[in-house]
PDB file of C-alpha atoms in Angstrom:
ATOM      1  CA  MET A 193     166.005 151.432 124.923  1.00 76.00           C
ATOM      2  CA  SER A 194     165.684 148.461 127.300  1.00 87.00           C
ATOM      3  CA  GLN A 195     162.784 148.069 129.642  1.00 92.00           C
ATOM      4  CA  GLN A 196     162.536 146.120 132.871  1.00 94.00           C
ATOM      5  CA  TYR A 197     159.752 143.585 133.473  1.00 95.00           C
ATOM      6  CA  GLN A 198     158.477 142.192 136.687  1.00 96.00           C
ATOM      7  CA  CYS A 199     157.819 138.424 136.057  1.00 97.00           C
ATOM      8  CA  ARG A 200     155.767 135.833 137.917  1.00 97.00           C
ATOM      9  CA  ILE A 201     156.358 132.133 136.875  1.00 97.00           C
ATOM     10  CA  TYR A 202     154.096 129.328 137.960  1.00 97.00           C
ATOM     11  CA  VAL A 203     155.478 125.806 137.530  1.00 97.00           C
ATOM     12  CA  THR A 204     153.060 122.958 138.125  1.00 97.00           C
ATOM     13  CA  LEU A 205     153.179 119.198 137.694  1.00 96.00           C
ATOM     14  CA  ARG A 206     151.316 117.926 134.707  1.00 96.00           C
ATOM     15  CA  PRO A 207     147.881 116.619 135.678  1.00 94.00           C
ATOM     16  CA  SER A 208     148.846 113.031 134.783  1.00 95.00           C
ATOM     17  CA  VAL A 209     151.888 113.033 137.211  1.00 96.00           C
ATOM     18  CA  LEU A 210     151.352 111.854 140.763  1.00 96.00           C
ATOM     19  CA  ASP A 211     152.147 114.467 143.364  1.00 96.00           C
ATOM     20  CA  PRO A 212     153.177 112.731 146.584  1.00 96.00           C
ATOM     21  CA  ALA A 213     153.889 116.060 148.315  1.00 95.00           C
ATOM     22  CA  GLY A 214     150.312 117.156 147.518  1.00 96.00           C
ATOM     23  CA  VAL A 215     148.955 113.948 148.917  1.00 96.00           C
ATOM     24  CA  ALA A 216     150.923 114.419 152.140  1.00 96.00           C
ATOM     25  CA  VAL A 217     149.833 117.986 152.523  1.00 96.00           C
ATOM     26  CA  GLU A 218     146.200 116.931 151.959  1.00 96.00           C
ATOM     27  CA  SER A 219     146.478 114.293 154.589  1.00 96.00           C
ATOM     28  CA  GLY A 220     148.083 116.852 156.965  1.00 95.00           C
ATOM     29  CA  LEU A 221     145.255 119.398 156.388  1.00 95.00           C
ATOM     30  CA  LYS A 222     142.710 116.757 157.124  1.00 95.00           C
ATOM     31  CA  GLN A 223     144.407 115.852 160.362  1.00 94.00           C
ATOM     32  CA  LEU A 224     144.211 119.539 161.326  1.00 92.00           C
ATOM     33  CA  GLY A 225     140.408 119.200 161.039  1.00 92.00           C
ATOM     34  CA  LEU A 226     140.012 120.743 157.554  1.00 91.00           C
ATOM     35  CA  ARG A 227     137.826 118.142 156.013  1.00 89.00           C
ATOM     36  CA  GLY A 228     136.618 119.887 152.827  1.00 91.00           C
ATOM     37  CA  VAL A 229     140.101 120.090 151.234  1.00 95.00           C
ATOM     38  CA  GLU A 230     140.765 118.065 148.021  1.00 95.00           C
ATOM     39  CA  GLN A 231     142.942 117.881 144.964  1.00 95.00           C
ATOM     40  CA  VAL A 232     146.029 119.443 146.618  1.00 96.00           C
ATOM     41  CA  ARG A 233     148.859 120.011 144.041  1.00 97.00           C
ATOM     42  CA  ILE A 234     152.166 121.618 144.984  1.00 97.00           C
ATOM     43  CA  GLY A 235     154.104 123.718 142.506  1.00 97.00           C
ATOM     44  CA  LYS A 236     156.750 126.409 142.366  1.00 97.00           C
ATOM     45  CA  TYR A 237     156.289 130.134 142.218  1.00 97.00           C
ATOM     46  CA  ILE A 238     159.193 132.206 140.995  1.00 97.00           C
ATOM     47  CA  GLU A 239     159.395 136.059 140.942  1.00 97.00           C
ATOM     48  CA  LEU A 240     162.110 137.800 139.004  1.00 96.00           C
ATOM     49  CA  THR A 241     162.894 140.869 136.925  1.00 96.00           C
ATOM     50  CA  VAL A 242     164.077 140.709 133.324  1.00 96.00           C
ATOM     51  CA  THR A 243     165.612 143.483 131.326  1.00 94.00           C
ATOM     52  CA  ALA A 244     164.783 143.242 127.624  1.00 93.00           C
ATOM     53  CA  SER A 245     164.236 145.509 124.623  1.00 92.00           C
ATOM     54  CA  ASP A 246     160.541 144.699 124.409  1.00 92.00           C
ATOM     55  CA  GLU A 247     157.815 142.365 125.621  1.00 94.00           C
ATOM     56  CA  THR A 248     158.380 139.798 122.926  1.00 95.00           C
ATOM     57  CA  GLN A 249     162.076 139.460 123.836  1.00 94.00           C
ATOM     58  CA  ALA A 250     161.204 139.221 127.517  1.00 95.00           C
ATOM     59  CA  LYS A 251     158.803 136.497 126.854  1.00 96.00           C
ATOM     60  CA  GLN A 252     161.383 134.606 124.760  1.00 95.00           C
ATOM     61  CA  GLN A 253     163.848 134.852 127.602  1.00 95.00           C
ATOM     62  CA  LEU A 254     161.279 133.565 130.047  1.00 96.00           C
ATOM     63  CA  ASP A 255     160.436 130.592 127.737  1.00 96.00           C
ATOM     64  CA  GLN A 256     164.161 129.854 127.517  1.00 95.00           C
ATOM     65  CA  MET A 257     164.563 129.998 131.323  1.00 95.00           C
ATOM     66  CA  CYS A 258     161.682 127.726 132.050  1.00 96.00           C
ATOM     67  CA  ASP A 259     162.613 125.181 129.323  1.00 95.00           C
ATOM     68  CA  GLN A 260     166.279 125.018 130.392  1.00 94.00           C
ATOM     69  CA  LEU A 261     166.239 125.500 134.158  1.00 95.00           C
ATOM     70  CA  LEU A 262     163.106 126.345 136.055  1.00 96.00           C
ATOM     71  CA  ALA A 263     160.733 123.566 134.836  1.00 96.00           C
ATOM     72  CA  ASN A 264     161.241 119.965 133.758  1.00 96.00           C
ATOM     73  CA  PRO A 265     159.172 119.828 130.541  1.00 94.00           C
ATOM     74  CA  VAL A 266     158.769 116.132 130.770  1.00 95.00           C
ATOM     75  CA  ILE A 267     156.651 116.312 133.979  1.00 96.00           C
ATOM     76  CA  GLU A 268     155.884 119.929 134.453  1.00 96.00           C
ATOM     77  CA  ASN A 269     153.912 122.691 132.827  1.00 96.00           C
ATOM     78  CA  TYR A 270     154.712 126.419 133.287  1.00 97.00           C
ATOM     79  CA  ARG A 271     152.972 129.700 132.642  1.00 97.00           C
ATOM     80  CA  PHE A 272     154.098 133.249 133.402  1.00 97.00           C
ATOM     81  CA  GLU A 273     152.898 136.825 133.688  1.00 96.00           C
ATOM     82  CA  LEU A 274     154.886 139.959 133.151  1.00 94.00           C
ATOM     83  CA  THR A 275     154.275 143.569 133.805  1.00 95.00           C
ATOM     84  CA  PRO A 276     156.541 146.431 132.799  1.00 94.00           C
ATOM     85  CA  VAL A 277     158.315 148.175 135.651  1.00 92.00           C
ATOM     86  CA  LYS A 278     158.048 151.996 135.275  1.00 80.00           C
ATOM     87  CA  PRO A 279     161.380 153.410 134.341  1.00 68.00           C
ATOM     88  CA  LEU A 280     162.874 155.945 136.693  1.00 60.00           C
ATOM     89  CA  SER A 281     161.854 159.285 135.363  1.00 58.00           C
ATOM     90  CA  VAL A 282     164.742 161.618 134.499  1.00 58.00           C
ATOM     91  CA  ASN A 283     164.006 165.285 135.369  1.00 55.00           C
ATOM     92  CA  PRO A 284     160.220 165.094 135.147  1.00 51.00           C
TER      93      PRO A 284
ATOM     94  CA  MET B1417     124.174 124.268 150.710  1.00 76.00           C
ATOM     95  CA  SER B1418     127.883 123.916 150.373  1.00 87.00           C
ATOM     96  CA  GLN B1419     129.903 125.260 147.506  1.00 92.00           C
ATOM     97  CA  GLN B1420     133.223 124.167 146.193  1.00 94.00           C
ATOM     98  CA  TYR B1421     135.987 126.674 145.567  1.00 95.00           C
ATOM     99  CA  GLN B1422     139.132 126.377 143.404  1.00 96.00           C
ATOM    100  CA  CYS B1423     142.026 127.993 145.347  1.00 97.00           C
ATOM    101  CA  ARG B1424     145.443 129.153 144.323  1.00 97.00           C
ATOM    102  CA  ILE B1425     147.806 129.892 147.195  1.00 97.00           C
ATOM    103  CA  TYR B1426     151.071 131.662 146.778  1.00 97.00           C
ATOM    104  CA  VAL B1427     153.727 131.434 149.593  1.00 97.00           C
ATOM    105  CA  THR B1428     156.684 133.693 149.352  1.00 97.00           C
ATOM    106  CA  LEU B1429     159.627 134.466 151.566  1.00 96.00           C
ATOM    107  CA  ARG B1430     159.416 137.842 153.406  1.00 96.00           C
ATOM    108  CA  PRO B1431     161.438 140.436 151.500  1.00 94.00           C
ATOM    109  CA  SER B1432     163.928 140.774 154.449  1.00 95.00           C
ATOM    110  CA  VAL B1433     164.700 137.027 154.388  1.00 96.00           C
ATOM    111  CA  LEU B1434     167.689 135.849 152.395  1.00 96.00           C
ATOM    112  CA  ASP B1435     166.742 133.419 149.561  1.00 96.00           C
ATOM    113  CA  PRO B1436     169.725 131.076 148.815  1.00 96.00           C
ATOM    114  CA  ALA B1437     167.757 129.136 146.259  1.00 95.00           C
ATOM    115  CA  GLY B1438     166.881 132.279 144.420  1.00 96.00           C
ATOM    116  CA  VAL B1439     170.545 133.332 144.408  1.00 96.00           C
ATOM    117  CA  ALA B1440     171.497 129.906 142.991  1.00 96.00           C
ATOM    118  CA  VAL B1441     168.843 130.113 140.299  1.00 96.00           C
ATOM    119  CA  GLU B1442     169.898 133.618 139.392  1.00 96.00           C
ATOM    120  CA  SER B1443     173.486 132.445 138.985  1.00 96.00           C
ATOM    121  CA  GLY B1444     172.372 129.415 136.940  1.00 95.00           C
ATOM    122  CA  LEU B1445     170.347 131.616 134.607  1.00 95.00           C
ATOM    123  CA  LYS B1446     173.331 133.927 134.120  1.00 95.00           C
ATOM    124  CA  GLN B1447     175.544 130.955 133.266  1.00 94.00           C
ATOM    125  CA  LEU B1448     172.920 130.028 130.638  1.00 92.00           C
ATOM    126  CA  GLY B1449     173.604 133.411 129.001  1.00 92.00           C
ATOM    127  CA  LEU B1450     170.462 135.160 130.330  1.00 91.00           C
ATOM    128  CA  ARG B1451     172.158 138.369 131.610  1.00 89.00           C
ATOM    129  CA  GLY B1452     169.190 140.571 132.268  1.00 91.00           C
ATOM    130  CA  VAL B1453     167.811 138.526 135.106  1.00 95.00           C
ATOM    131  CA  GLU B1454     167.646 139.953 138.649  1.00 94.00           C
ATOM    132  CA  GLN B1455     165.908 139.592 141.940  1.00 95.00           C
ATOM    133  CA  VAL B1456     165.014 135.976 141.692  1.00 96.00           C
ATOM    134  CA  ARG B1457     162.878 134.747 144.571  1.00 97.00           C
ATOM    135  CA  ILE B1458     161.578 131.193 144.837  1.00 97.00           C
ATOM    136  CA  GLY B1459     158.193 130.509 146.479  1.00 97.00           C
ATOM    137  CA  LYS B1460     155.570 127.842 146.633  1.00 97.00           C
ATOM    138  CA  TYR B1461     152.405 127.651 144.581  1.00 97.00           C
ATOM    139  CA  ILE B1462     149.580 125.441 145.889  1.00 97.00           C
ATOM    140  CA  GLU B1463     146.333 124.588 144.119  1.00 97.00           C
ATOM    141  CA  LEU B1464     143.490 122.952 145.981  1.00 96.00           C
ATOM    142  CA  THR B1465     139.731 122.831 146.227  1.00 96.00           C
ATOM    143  CA  VAL B1466     137.817 123.601 149.392  1.00 96.00           C
ATOM    144  CA  THR B1467     134.168 122.836 150.168  1.00 94.00           C
ATOM    145  CA  ALA B1468     132.564 125.525 152.354  1.00 93.00           C
ATOM    146  CA  SER B1469     129.133 127.059 152.976  1.00 92.00           C
ATOM    147  CA  ASP B1470     130.163 130.462 151.558  1.00 92.00           C
ATOM    148  CA  GLU B1471     133.245 132.479 150.491  1.00 94.00           C
ATOM    149  CA  THR B1472     133.866 133.915 153.929  1.00 95.00           C
ATOM    150  CA  GLN B1473     134.122 130.483 155.469  1.00 94.00           C
ATOM    151  CA  ALA B1474     136.343 129.263 152.603  1.00 95.00           C
ATOM    152  CA  LYS B1475     138.729 132.167 153.210  1.00 96.00           C
ATOM    153  CA  GLN B1476     138.745 131.449 156.968  1.00 95.00           C
ATOM    154  CA  GLN B1477     139.741 127.835 156.111  1.00 95.00           C
ATOM    155  CA  LEU B1478     142.488 128.944 153.755  1.00 96.00           C
ATOM    156  CA  ASP B1479     143.866 131.395 156.406  1.00 96.00           C
ATOM    157  CA  GLN B1480     143.869 128.519 158.903  1.00 95.00           C
ATOM    158  CA  MET B1481     145.685 126.163 156.438  1.00 95.00           C
ATOM    159  CA  CYS B1482     148.302 128.775 155.563  1.00 96.00           C
ATOM    160  CA  ASP B1483     148.960 129.774 159.222  1.00 95.00           C
ATOM    161  CA  GLN B1484     149.151 126.146 160.481  1.00 94.00           C
ATOM    162  CA  LEU B1485     150.779 124.209 157.695  1.00 95.00           C
ATOM    163  CA  LEU B1486     151.396 125.744 154.316  1.00 96.00           C
ATOM    164  CA  ALA B1487     153.458 128.792 155.321  1.00 96.00           C
ATOM    165  CA  ASN B1488     155.889 129.642 158.124  1.00 96.00           C
ATOM    166  CA  PRO B1489     154.493 132.982 159.297  1.00 94.00           C
ATOM    167  CA  VAL B1490     157.907 133.915 160.825  1.00 95.00           C
ATOM    168  CA  ILE B1491     159.682 134.022 157.422  1.00 96.00           C
ATOM    169  CA  GLU B1492     156.981 133.652 154.882  1.00 96.00           C
ATOM    170  CA  ASN B1493     154.004 135.773 153.525  1.00 97.00           C
ATOM    171  CA  TYR B1494     151.073 134.214 151.793  1.00 97.00           C
ATOM    172  CA  ARG B1495     148.165 135.271 149.569  1.00 97.00           C
ATOM    173  CA  PHE B1496     145.426 133.421 147.909  1.00 97.00           C
ATOM    174  CA  GLU B1497     142.761 133.667 145.251  1.00 96.00           C
ATOM    175  CA  LEU B1498     139.625 131.612 145.084  1.00 95.00           C
ATOM    176  CA  THR B1499     136.953 131.076 142.386  1.00 95.00           C
ATOM    177  CA  PRO B1500     133.703 129.182 142.901  1.00 94.00           C
ATOM    178  CA  VAL B1501     133.463 125.927 140.967  1.00 92.00           C
ATOM    179  CA  LYS B1502     130.178 125.707 139.113  1.00 80.00           C
ATOM    180  CA  PRO B1503     128.003 123.118 140.822  1.00 68.00           C
ATOM    181  CA  LEU B1504     126.757 120.151 138.690  1.00 60.00           C
ATOM    182  CA  SER B1505     123.347 121.101 137.514  1.00 57.00           C
ATOM    183  CA  VAL B1506     120.588 118.757 138.436  1.00 59.00           C
ATOM    184  CA  ASN B1507     118.020 118.267 135.742  1.00 54.00           C
ATOM    185  CA  PRO B1508     118.573 121.594 133.869  1.00 51.00           C
TER     186      PRO B1508
END
């Protein structure tokens, strides 16, 4: 039986890669008067659901997604979390 | 004494707002052969450090950042997590 998983994927630039968007946001925040802000890094946050036979297969699918489309492995890291979605109960 | 906090901010489109980027990614993933993928929503993930006198003040600063710059409150929701960064110990 297949199970649906709610997934949250975080894609971030590798620490060694310059983040011009982060620098711009940091400067913008300082101009707004927020002086204590530092080390701003902008990444992507992706929510999706995956249907798979088990958690291992779901994780394999997520790795494949991230490697092939969602992240650029040369300059980005990714991590993900997944939680099973309760199946609709049939005649409880 | 001021304390530094490591913050993770998640900005997502409100559920009622159409997400064309999410639709495009979902279609791309299906073309890669990943058929069980659904409900793809793309958001932003921002990491930064804030220096504040306490957690309440740090949270106030984060709310101000999100409302004024990081999120568009008309179409986006945000949430954040923060963890205190251990201060450098002086002559332990």
